[in-house]
Amino acid sequence: MRNLNQDNITQAVIARFGDTPDPRLKEIMTSLVQHLHAFAREVRLTEAEWLEGIAFLTATGQKCDDKRQEFILLSDVLGLSMLTVAMNNDKPRGCTEATVFGPFFVEGAPHYAHGDDVANGAVGEPCEVFAHVRGVKGEPIAGARVDVWQADAEGHYDVQHPGLAHAQGRGVLTTGADGGFHFRTIVAEAYPIPTDGPVGTLLAATKRHPWRPAHLHFKIEAEGYEPLITHVFRSGDQYLDSDAVFGVRQSLVADWVPQPGGGHRLDYDFVLNPLAGPKA
């Protein structure tokens, strides 16, 4: 098609995807083109602004490596991550709510026995975590894999410490016969998301703070149940109502209870949703 203009180019582009064999891919690309073109028209996007946007996305990709995912961070601060989580995790009443994955999960974290020190040298006040993993009917889930990770008291994850030779504040545990697991770590503290990249530049330009309320990350997997990716947030944190990545849910807020002998204790139970059975 020749003589394309601002009025007919959208349909011309959509037509080019007409032979896409995967119907879902065709649906996504058609909608993407429609909304991208509508956005450009709505804001009357200039060529200079378009080039600036391309430069921003390029810089975002260049900031990514095996220890940091700047595109996830961008999705988080735009609320897209949490919107996608909410749309895809509509669980029965009583199940633990899901929230954002975050950019600092690492595969291959060390395995720990119950009661071990997952902090492994991370800076912070001592804390013990006691938790159970159950099904919606209250049944204990034995043998569940639990990944846990957190920032230290300085607001950094282990992968943000150059030259650190071992994992800190992250590990893998397996639930016991009663569905329980227990580990020692440090108290979760509020921290700012990384601002030394394009996402930080965006936050500064839009007068948004980068802070996340104090939390622990959990990824729980068990045979016969839907996997769960969630946080447990520390009650009383000043950023619970303004989380930079929109991840807070009231059901995920819990008390870190000061202990008479020093340190804190967190108790929390996770409830998993069973996998749907085969359709009749």
PDB file of C-alpha atoms in Angstrom:
ATOM      1  CA  MET A   1       0.000   0.000   0.000  1.00  0.00           C
ATOM      2  CA  ARG A   2       1.341   3.401  -1.017  1.00  0.00           C
ATOM      3  CA  ASN A   3       0.488   6.953  -0.004  1.00  0.00           C
ATOM      4  CA  LEU A   4       0.225   6.096   3.671  1.00  0.00           C
ATOM      5  CA  ASN A   5      -0.689   8.924   6.022  1.00  0.00           C
ATOM      6  CA  GLN A   6      -1.588   9.455   9.659  1.00  0.00           C
ATOM      7  CA  ASP A   7      -5.163   8.413   8.982  1.00  0.00           C
ATOM      8  CA  ASN A   8      -4.623   5.086   7.241  1.00  0.00           C
ATOM      9  CA  ILE A   9      -1.241   3.798   8.463  1.00  0.00           C
ATOM     10  CA  THR A  10      -2.668   2.001  11.513  1.00  0.00           C
ATOM     11  CA  GLN A  11      -4.888  -0.283   9.470  1.00  0.00           C
ATOM     12  CA  ALA A  12      -2.052  -0.881   7.011  1.00  0.00           C
ATOM     13  CA  VAL A  13       0.247  -2.062   9.782  1.00  0.00           C
ATOM     14  CA  ILE A  14      -2.455  -4.290  11.289  1.00  0.00           C
ATOM     15  CA  ALA A  15      -3.065  -5.837   7.864  1.00  0.00           C
ATOM     16  CA  ARG A  16       0.604  -6.903   7.729  1.00  0.00           C
ATOM     17  CA  PHE A  17      -0.049  -9.168  10.703  1.00  0.00           C
ATOM     18  CA  GLY A  18      -3.072 -10.743   9.015  1.00  0.00           C
ATOM     19  CA  ASP A  19      -1.297 -14.016   8.206  1.00  0.00           C
ATOM     20  CA  THR A  20       0.128 -14.569  11.691  1.00  0.00           C
ATOM     21  CA  PRO A  21      -0.491 -18.302  12.333  1.00  0.00           C
ATOM     22  CA  ASP A  22      -0.663 -18.031  16.133  1.00  0.00           C
ATOM     23  CA  PRO A  23      -4.082 -16.492  16.914  1.00  0.00           C
ATOM     24  CA  ARG A  24      -2.997 -15.222  20.335  1.00  0.00           C
ATOM     25  CA  LEU A  25       0.081 -13.529  18.890  1.00  0.00           C
ATOM     26  CA  LYS A  26      -2.078 -11.975  16.186  1.00  0.00           C
ATOM     27  CA  GLU A  27      -4.516 -10.669  18.798  1.00  0.00           C
ATOM     28  CA  ILE A  28      -1.720  -9.176  20.896  1.00  0.00           C
ATOM     29  CA  MET A  29       0.091  -7.525  17.985  1.00  0.00           C
ATOM     30  CA  THR A  30      -3.129  -6.089  16.549  1.00  0.00           C
ATOM     31  CA  SER A  31      -4.078  -4.563  19.889  1.00  0.00           C
ATOM     32  CA  LEU A  32      -0.524  -3.349  20.518  1.00  0.00           C
ATOM     33  CA  VAL A  33      -0.407  -1.473  17.215  1.00  0.00           C
ATOM     34  CA  GLN A  34      -3.856   0.032  17.779  1.00  0.00           C
ATOM     35  CA  HIS A  35      -2.987   1.300  21.258  1.00  0.00           C
ATOM     36  CA  LEU A  36       0.521   2.499  20.368  1.00  0.00           C
ATOM     37  CA  HIS A  37      -0.777   4.496  17.427  1.00  0.00           C
ATOM     38  CA  ALA A  38      -3.679   5.847  19.487  1.00  0.00           C
ATOM     39  CA  PHE A  39      -1.214   6.935  22.192  1.00  0.00           C
ATOM     40  CA  ALA A  40       0.979   8.748  19.662  1.00  0.00           C
ATOM     41  CA  ARG A  41      -2.047  10.546  18.247  1.00  0.00           C
ATOM     42  CA  GLU A  42      -3.476  11.431  21.670  1.00  0.00           C
ATOM     43  CA  VAL A  43      -0.297  13.130  22.914  1.00  0.00           C
ATOM     44  CA  ARG A  44       0.701  14.356  19.430  1.00  0.00           C
ATOM     45  CA  LEU A  45       4.104  12.730  19.817  1.00  0.00           C
ATOM     46  CA  THR A  46       6.947  14.725  18.273  1.00  0.00           C
ATOM     47  CA  GLU A  47       9.895  13.154  16.472  1.00  0.00           C
ATOM     48  CA  ALA A  48      12.260  14.457  19.162  1.00  0.00           C
ATOM     49  CA  GLU A  49      10.123  12.876  21.884  1.00  0.00           C
ATOM     50  CA  TRP A  50       9.978   9.603  19.965  1.00  0.00           C
ATOM     51  CA  LEU A  51      13.794   9.552  19.711  1.00  0.00           C
ATOM     52  CA  GLU A  52      14.061  10.332  23.419  1.00  0.00           C
ATOM     53  CA  GLY A  53      11.766   7.392  24.138  1.00  0.00           C
ATOM     54  CA  ILE A  54      13.892   5.088  21.990  1.00  0.00           C
ATOM     55  CA  ALA A  55      17.014   6.268  23.836  1.00  0.00           C
ATOM     56  CA  PHE A  56      15.306   5.623  27.194  1.00  0.00           C
ATOM     57  CA  LEU A  57      14.341   2.057  26.236  1.00  0.00           C
ATOM     58  CA  THR A  58      17.828   1.438  24.838  1.00  0.00           C
ATOM     59  CA  ALA A  59      19.397   2.591  28.097  1.00  0.00           C
ATOM     60  CA  THR A  60      16.963   0.407  30.028  1.00  0.00           C
ATOM     61  CA  GLY A  61      18.099  -2.655  28.097  1.00  0.00           C
ATOM     62  CA  GLN A  62      21.755  -1.745  28.518  1.00  0.00           C
ATOM     63  CA  LYS A  63      21.272  -1.571  32.301  1.00  0.00           C
ATOM     64  CA  CYS A  64      20.086  -5.193  32.430  1.00  0.00           C
ATOM     65  CA  ASP A  65      22.441  -8.016  33.295  1.00  0.00           C
ATOM     66  CA  ASP A  66      22.320 -11.385  35.061  1.00  0.00           C
ATOM     67  CA  LYS A  67      21.949  -9.656  38.436  1.00  0.00           C
ATOM     68  CA  ARG A  68      19.580  -6.813  37.594  1.00  0.00           C
ATOM     69  CA  GLN A  69      16.482  -6.538  35.397  1.00  0.00           C
ATOM     70  CA  GLU A  70      15.818  -2.865  34.665  1.00  0.00           C
ATOM     71  CA  PHE A  71      12.858  -3.687  32.411  1.00  0.00           C
ATOM     72  CA  ILE A  72      11.120  -5.468  35.314  1.00  0.00           C
ATOM     73  CA  LEU A  73      11.846  -2.403  37.434  1.00  0.00           C
ATOM     74  CA  LEU A  74      10.300  -0.179  34.753  1.00  0.00           C
ATOM     75  CA  SER A  75       7.238  -2.416  34.540  1.00  0.00           C
ATOM     76  CA  ASP A  76       7.000  -2.296  38.343  1.00  0.00           C
ATOM     77  CA  VAL A  77       7.000   1.496  38.684  1.00  0.00           C
ATOM     78  CA  LEU A  78       4.438   1.836  35.885  1.00  0.00           C
ATOM     79  CA  GLY A  79       2.088  -0.518  37.733  1.00  0.00           C
ATOM     80  CA  LEU A  80       2.093  -2.954  34.808  1.00  0.00           C
ATOM     81  CA  SER A  81       3.685  -5.755  36.819  1.00  0.00           C
ATOM     82  CA  MET A  82       1.077  -5.543  39.575  1.00  0.00           C
ATOM     83  CA  LEU A  83      -1.781  -5.230  37.071  1.00  0.00           C
ATOM     84  CA  THR A  84      -0.615  -8.408  35.328  1.00  0.00           C
ATOM     85  CA  VAL A  85      -0.231 -10.200  38.675  1.00  0.00           C
ATOM     86  CA  ALA A  86      -3.731  -9.137  39.768  1.00  0.00           C
ATOM     87  CA  MET A  87      -5.339 -10.250  36.489  1.00  0.00           C
ATOM     88  CA  ASN A  88      -3.658 -13.650  36.574  1.00  0.00           C
ATOM     89  CA  ASN A  89      -3.970 -14.505  40.258  1.00  0.00           C
ATOM     90  CA  ASP A  90      -7.669 -14.382  41.029  1.00  0.00           C
ATOM     91  CA  LYS A  91      -7.669 -17.000  43.777  1.00  0.00           C
ATOM     92  CA  PRO A  92     -10.387 -18.334  46.098  1.00  0.00           C
ATOM     93  CA  ARG A  93     -11.038 -16.518  49.345  1.00  0.00           C
ATOM     94  CA  GLY A  94      -8.456 -17.407  51.976  1.00  0.00           C
ATOM     95  CA  CYS A  95      -5.546 -17.964  49.610  1.00  0.00           C
ATOM     96  CA  THR A  96      -2.443 -15.864  50.086  1.00  0.00           C
ATOM     97  CA  GLU A  97      -2.403 -12.980  47.639  1.00  0.00           C
ATOM     98  CA  ALA A  98       0.331 -12.708  45.048  1.00  0.00           C
ATOM     99  CA  THR A  99       2.403  -9.625  44.390  1.00  0.00           C
ATOM    100  CA  VAL A 100       5.288  -8.478  42.195  1.00  0.00           C
ATOM    101  CA  PHE A 101       8.338 -10.646  41.569  1.00  0.00           C
ATOM    102  CA  GLY A 102      10.875  -7.832  41.711  1.00  0.00           C
ATOM    103  CA  PRO A 103      14.179  -7.605  39.827  1.00  0.00           C
ATOM    104  CA  PHE A 104      16.502  -9.361  42.299  1.00  0.00           C
ATOM    105  CA  PHE A 105      15.461 -13.020  42.360  1.00  0.00           C
ATOM    106  CA  VAL A 106      18.410 -15.324  41.667  1.00  0.00           C
ATOM    107  CA  GLU A 107      18.255 -18.973  40.639  1.00  0.00           C
ATOM    108  CA  GLY A 108      20.428 -21.434  42.505  1.00  0.00           C
ATOM    109  CA  ALA A 109      20.236 -19.932  45.999  1.00  0.00           C
ATOM    110  CA  PRO A 110      21.759 -22.119  48.740  1.00  0.00           C
ATOM    111  CA  HIS A 111      19.573 -24.641  50.571  1.00  0.00           C
ATOM    112  CA  TYR A 112      19.144 -24.376  54.321  1.00  0.00           C
ATOM    113  CA  ALA A 113      17.821 -26.592  57.091  1.00  0.00           C
ATOM    114  CA  HIS A 114      15.146 -25.328  59.455  1.00  0.00           C
ATOM    115  CA  GLY A 115      16.582 -22.880  61.964  1.00  0.00           C
ATOM    116  CA  ASP A 116      19.611 -21.988  59.843  1.00  0.00           C
ATOM    117  CA  ASP A 117      20.824 -18.426  59.380  1.00  0.00           C
ATOM    118  CA  VAL A 118      19.724 -17.318  55.908  1.00  0.00           C
ATOM    119  CA  ALA A 119      21.165 -13.815  56.474  1.00  0.00           C
ATOM    120  CA  ASN A 120      24.623 -15.360  56.219  1.00  0.00           C
ATOM    121  CA  GLY A 121      26.411 -12.167  57.254  1.00  0.00           C
ATOM    122  CA  ALA A 122      23.941  -9.581  55.932  1.00  0.00           C
ATOM    123  CA  VAL A 123      23.807  -6.426  58.049  1.00  0.00           C
ATOM    124  CA  GLY A 124      20.731  -5.953  60.237  1.00  0.00           C
ATOM    125  CA  GLU A 125      18.960  -6.709  63.488  1.00  0.00           C
ATOM    126  CA  PRO A 126      18.369 -10.423  64.107  1.00  0.00           C
ATOM    127  CA  CYS A 127      14.960 -11.895  63.344  1.00  0.00           C
ATOM    128  CA  GLU A 128      13.432 -15.362  63.401  1.00  0.00           C
ATOM    129  CA  VAL A 129      10.728 -16.375  60.947  1.00  0.00           C
ATOM    130  CA  PHE A 130       8.228 -19.149  61.697  1.00  0.00           C
ATOM    131  CA  ALA A 131       5.811 -20.040  58.924  1.00  0.00           C
ATOM    132  CA  HIS A 132       3.539 -22.764  57.566  1.00  0.00           C
ATOM    133  CA  VAL A 133       2.355 -23.607  54.071  1.00  0.00           C
ATOM    134  CA  ARG A 134      -1.177 -24.974  53.875  1.00  0.00           C
ATOM    135  CA  GLY A 135      -3.934 -25.629  51.360  1.00  0.00           C
ATOM    136  CA  VAL A 136      -7.300 -23.870  51.303  1.00  0.00           C
ATOM    137  CA  LYS A 137      -8.838 -26.603  53.478  1.00  0.00           C
ATOM    138  CA  GLY A 138      -6.145 -26.178  56.096  1.00  0.00           C
ATOM    139  CA  GLU A 139      -4.147 -29.237  55.080  1.00  0.00           C
ATOM    140  CA  PRO A 140      -0.384 -28.960  55.724  1.00  0.00           C
ATOM    141  CA  ILE A 141       1.719 -29.058  52.585  1.00  0.00           C
ATOM    142  CA  ALA A 142       4.867 -31.057  53.168  1.00  0.00           C
ATOM    143  CA  GLY A 143       7.839 -30.908  50.818  1.00  0.00           C
ATOM    144  CA  ALA A 144       7.056 -27.447  49.426  1.00  0.00           C
ATOM    145  CA  ARG A 145      10.053 -25.529  48.087  1.00  0.00           C
ATOM    146  CA  VAL A 146      10.328 -22.069  49.616  1.00  0.00           C
ATOM    147  CA  ASP A 147      12.655 -19.461  48.113  1.00  0.00           C
ATOM    148  CA  VAL A 148      13.164 -16.448  50.354  1.00  0.00           C
ATOM    149  CA  TRP A 149      15.193 -13.299  49.654  1.00  0.00           C
ATOM    150  CA  GLN A 150      15.485  -9.819  51.138  1.00  0.00           C
ATOM    151  CA  ALA A 151      17.525  -6.638  51.296  1.00  0.00           C
ATOM    152  CA  ASP A 152      19.872  -5.893  54.178  1.00  0.00           C
ATOM    153  CA  ALA A 153      19.546  -3.015  56.635  1.00  0.00           C
ATOM    154  CA  GLU A 154      21.362  -0.745  54.175  1.00  0.00           C
ATOM    155  CA  GLY A 155      18.706  -1.382  51.552  1.00  0.00           C
ATOM    156  CA  HIS A 156      20.777  -3.596  49.281  1.00  0.00           C
ATOM    157  CA  TYR A 157      20.363  -7.153  48.046  1.00  0.00           C
ATOM    158  CA  ASP A 158      23.431  -9.358  47.960  1.00  0.00           C
ATOM    159  CA  VAL A 159      23.733  -9.035  44.182  1.00  0.00           C
ATOM    160  CA  GLN A 160      24.125  -5.275  44.613  1.00  0.00           C
ATOM    161  CA  HIS A 161      27.333  -5.725  46.614  1.00  0.00           C
ATOM    162  CA  PRO A 162      30.233  -5.901  44.126  1.00  0.00           C
ATOM    163  CA  GLY A 163      32.628  -8.719  44.815  1.00  0.00           C
ATOM    164  CA  LEU A 164      30.476 -10.538  47.370  1.00  0.00           C
ATOM    165  CA  ALA A 165      31.392 -14.184  46.943  1.00  0.00           C
ATOM    166  CA  HIS A 166      28.404 -15.814  48.643  1.00  0.00           C
ATOM    167  CA  ALA A 167      24.641 -15.390  48.953  1.00  0.00           C
ATOM    168  CA  GLN A 168      23.294 -13.237  51.771  1.00  0.00           C
ATOM    169  CA  GLY A 169      19.669 -12.789  52.760  1.00  0.00           C
ATOM    170  CA  ARG A 170      18.461 -15.449  50.365  1.00  0.00           C
ATOM    171  CA  GLY A 171      18.005 -19.187  50.445  1.00  0.00           C
ATOM    172  CA  VAL A 172      15.810 -22.200  49.825  1.00  0.00           C
ATOM    173  CA  LEU A 173      14.004 -24.239  52.480  1.00  0.00           C
ATOM    174  CA  THR A 174      11.690 -27.260  52.302  1.00  0.00           C
ATOM    175  CA  THR A 175       8.571 -27.522  54.445  1.00  0.00           C
ATOM    176  CA  GLY A 176       8.326 -30.332  56.977  1.00  0.00           C
ATOM    177  CA  ALA A 177       5.539 -32.843  57.546  1.00  0.00           C
ATOM    178  CA  ASP A 178       3.438 -30.174  59.261  1.00  0.00           C
ATOM    179  CA  GLY A 179       3.974 -27.730  56.373  1.00  0.00           C
ATOM    180  CA  GLY A 180       6.219 -25.625  58.574  1.00  0.00           C
ATOM    181  CA  PHE A 181       9.567 -23.968  58.034  1.00  0.00           C
ATOM    182  CA  HIS A 182      11.730 -21.794  60.254  1.00  0.00           C
ATOM    183  CA  PHE A 183      14.813 -19.718  59.604  1.00  0.00           C
ATOM    184  CA  ARG A 184      16.919 -16.977  61.130  1.00  0.00           C
ATOM    185  CA  THR A 185      17.584 -13.781  59.212  1.00  0.00           C
ATOM    186  CA  ILE A 186      17.593 -10.009  59.753  1.00  0.00           C
ATOM    187  CA  VAL A 187      14.738  -7.556  60.236  1.00  0.00           C
ATOM    188  CA  ALA A 188      13.291  -6.278  56.980  1.00  0.00           C
ATOM    189  CA  GLU A 189      13.774  -2.523  56.459  1.00  0.00           C
ATOM    190  CA  ALA A 190      12.355  -0.057  53.945  1.00  0.00           C
ATOM    191  CA  TYR A 191      14.667   0.670  51.028  1.00  0.00           C
ATOM    192  CA  PRO A 192      14.719   2.616  47.753  1.00  0.00           C
ATOM    193  CA  ILE A 193      14.641   0.763  44.468  1.00  0.00           C
ATOM    194  CA  PRO A 194      17.789   1.386  42.371  1.00  0.00           C
ATOM    195  CA  THR A 195      17.850   4.931  41.022  1.00  0.00           C
ATOM    196  CA  ASP A 196      21.171   4.814  39.167  1.00  0.00           C
ATOM    197  CA  GLY A 197      19.528   3.834  35.876  1.00  0.00           C
ATOM    198  CA  PRO A 198      16.808   5.018  33.500  1.00  0.00           C
ATOM    199  CA  VAL A 199      14.025   4.116  35.941  1.00  0.00           C
ATOM    200  CA  GLY A 200      15.587   6.369  38.569  1.00  0.00           C
ATOM    201  CA  THR A 201      15.765   9.176  36.025  1.00  0.00           C
ATOM    202  CA  LEU A 202      12.063   8.693  35.270  1.00  0.00           C
ATOM    203  CA  LEU A 203      11.121   8.806  38.958  1.00  0.00           C
ATOM    204  CA  ALA A 204      13.119  11.995  39.499  1.00  0.00           C
ATOM    205  CA  ALA A 205      11.581  13.668  36.446  1.00  0.00           C
ATOM    206  CA  THR A 206       8.078  12.866  37.692  1.00  0.00           C
ATOM    207  CA  LYS A 207       8.746  13.796  41.358  1.00  0.00           C
ATOM    208  CA  ARG A 208       8.090  10.258  42.630  1.00  0.00           C
ATOM    209  CA  HIS A 209       9.915   8.697  45.560  1.00  0.00           C
ATOM    210  CA  PRO A 210      11.701   5.353  45.016  1.00  0.00           C
ATOM    211  CA  TRP A 211      10.924   3.747  48.378  1.00  0.00           C
ATOM    212  CA  ARG A 212       9.511   0.308  49.056  1.00  0.00           C
ATOM    213  CA  PRO A 213       8.105  -0.648  52.471  1.00  0.00           C
ATOM    214  CA  ALA A 214      10.027  -3.259  54.439  1.00  0.00           C
ATOM    215  CA  HIS A 215       9.292  -6.808  53.250  1.00  0.00           C
ATOM    216  CA  LEU A 216      10.483 -10.347  52.701  1.00  0.00           C
ATOM    217  CA  HIS A 217      10.121 -12.020  49.303  1.00  0.00           C
ATOM    218  CA  PHE A 218       8.737 -15.553  49.030  1.00  0.00           C
ATOM    219  CA  LYS A 219       8.378 -17.923  46.096  1.00  0.00           C
ATOM    220  CA  ILE A 220       6.595 -21.147  47.076  1.00  0.00           C
ATOM    221  CA  GLU A 221       6.158 -24.216  44.874  1.00  0.00           C
ATOM    222  CA  ALA A 222       4.456 -27.492  45.791  1.00  0.00           C
ATOM    223  CA  GLU A 223       3.202 -30.436  43.769  1.00  0.00           C
ATOM    224  CA  GLY A 224      -0.524 -30.189  43.095  1.00  0.00           C
ATOM    225  CA  TYR A 225      -0.738 -26.471  43.917  1.00  0.00           C
ATOM    226  CA  GLU A 226      -0.407 -23.220  42.029  1.00  0.00           C
ATOM    227  CA  PRO A 227       2.964 -21.546  42.632  1.00  0.00           C
ATOM    228  CA  LEU A 228       2.908 -18.411  44.755  1.00  0.00           C
ATOM    229  CA  ILE A 229       5.104 -15.336  44.425  1.00  0.00           C
ATOM    230  CA  THR A 230       4.486 -12.852  47.203  1.00  0.00           C
ATOM    231  CA  HIS A 231       5.903 -10.587  49.921  1.00  0.00           C
ATOM    232  CA  VAL A 232       5.246 -10.238  53.611  1.00  0.00           C
ATOM    233  CA  PHE A 233       5.308  -6.548  54.562  1.00  0.00           C
ATOM    234  CA  ARG A 234       6.278  -5.126  57.941  1.00  0.00           C
ATOM    235  CA  SER A 235       3.396  -3.401  59.718  1.00  0.00           C
ATOM    236  CA  GLY A 236       3.818   0.256  60.629  1.00  0.00           C
ATOM    237  CA  ASP A 237       6.102   1.045  57.705  1.00  0.00           C
ATOM    238  CA  GLN A 238       5.698   4.622  56.444  1.00  0.00           C
ATOM    239  CA  TYR A 239       5.655   3.503  52.791  1.00  0.00           C
ATOM    240  CA  LEU A 240       2.851   0.932  52.956  1.00  0.00           C
ATOM    241  CA  ASP A 241       0.460   3.363  51.265  1.00  0.00           C
ATOM    242  CA  SER A 242       2.915   4.672  48.680  1.00  0.00           C
ATOM    243  CA  ASP A 243       4.955   1.650  47.607  1.00  0.00           C
ATOM    244  CA  ALA A 244       6.951   2.672  44.525  1.00  0.00           C
ATOM    245  CA  VAL A 245       5.883  -0.517  42.711  1.00  0.00           C
ATOM    246  CA  PHE A 246       2.252  -0.724  43.946  1.00  0.00           C
ATOM    247  CA  GLY A 247       2.745  -4.177  45.490  1.00  0.00           C
ATOM    248  CA  VAL A 248       1.170  -3.847  48.961  1.00  0.00           C
ATOM    249  CA  ARG A 249      -1.920  -5.844  49.925  1.00  0.00           C
ATOM    250  CA  GLN A 250      -3.333  -5.531  53.437  1.00  0.00           C
ATOM    251  CA  SER A 251      -3.501  -9.307  53.842  1.00  0.00           C
ATOM    252  CA  LEU A 252       0.286  -9.442  53.377  1.00  0.00           C
ATOM    253  CA  VAL A 253       1.067  -7.012  56.214  1.00  0.00           C
ATOM    254  CA  ALA A 254       2.318  -8.650  59.425  1.00  0.00           C
ATOM    255  CA  ASP A 255       3.960  -7.770  62.732  1.00  0.00           C
ATOM    256  CA  TRP A 256       7.660  -8.149  63.404  1.00  0.00           C
ATOM    257  CA  VAL A 257       7.337  -8.676  67.165  1.00  0.00           C
ATOM    258  CA  PRO A 258      10.207  -7.515  69.418  1.00  0.00           C
ATOM    259  CA  GLN A 259      11.460 -10.331  71.643  1.00  0.00           C
ATOM    260  CA  PRO A 260      12.372 -10.038  75.351  1.00  0.00           C
ATOM    261  CA  GLY A 261      15.904 -11.262  74.740  1.00  0.00           C
ATOM    262  CA  GLY A 262      16.444  -9.009  71.726  1.00  0.00           C
ATOM    263  CA  GLY A 263      15.696  -9.313  68.058  1.00  0.00           C
ATOM    264  CA  HIS A 264      12.296  -9.813  66.432  1.00  0.00           C
ATOM    265  CA  ARG A 265       9.991 -12.644  65.456  1.00  0.00           C
ATOM    266  CA  LEU A 266       7.689 -12.958  62.445  1.00  0.00           C
ATOM    267  CA  ASP A 267       4.900 -15.558  62.248  1.00  0.00           C
ATOM    268  CA  TYR A 268       3.018 -15.997  58.986  1.00  0.00           C
ATOM    269  CA  ASP A 269       1.029 -18.731  57.269  1.00  0.00           C
ATOM    270  CA  PHE A 270       0.824 -19.131  53.504  1.00  0.00           C
ATOM    271  CA  VAL A 271      -2.216 -20.686  51.833  1.00  0.00           C
ATOM    272  CA  LEU A 272      -1.827 -22.168  48.341  1.00  0.00           C
ATOM    273  CA  ASN A 273      -4.537 -22.725  45.751  1.00  0.00           C
ATOM    274  CA  PRO A 274      -4.794 -26.284  44.381  1.00  0.00           C
ATOM    275  CA  LEU A 275      -4.212 -26.774  40.694  1.00  0.00           C
ATOM    276  CA  ALA A 276      -7.409 -27.080  38.700  1.00  0.00           C
ATOM    277  CA  GLY A 277      -8.257 -30.685  37.856  1.00  0.00           C
ATOM    278  CA  PRO A 278      -8.864 -31.904  34.301  1.00  0.00           C
ATOM    279  CA  LYS A 279     -12.054 -30.619  32.745  1.00  0.00           C
ATOM    280  CA  ALA A 280     -14.854 -33.128  32.325  1.00  0.00           C
TER     281      ALA A 280
END
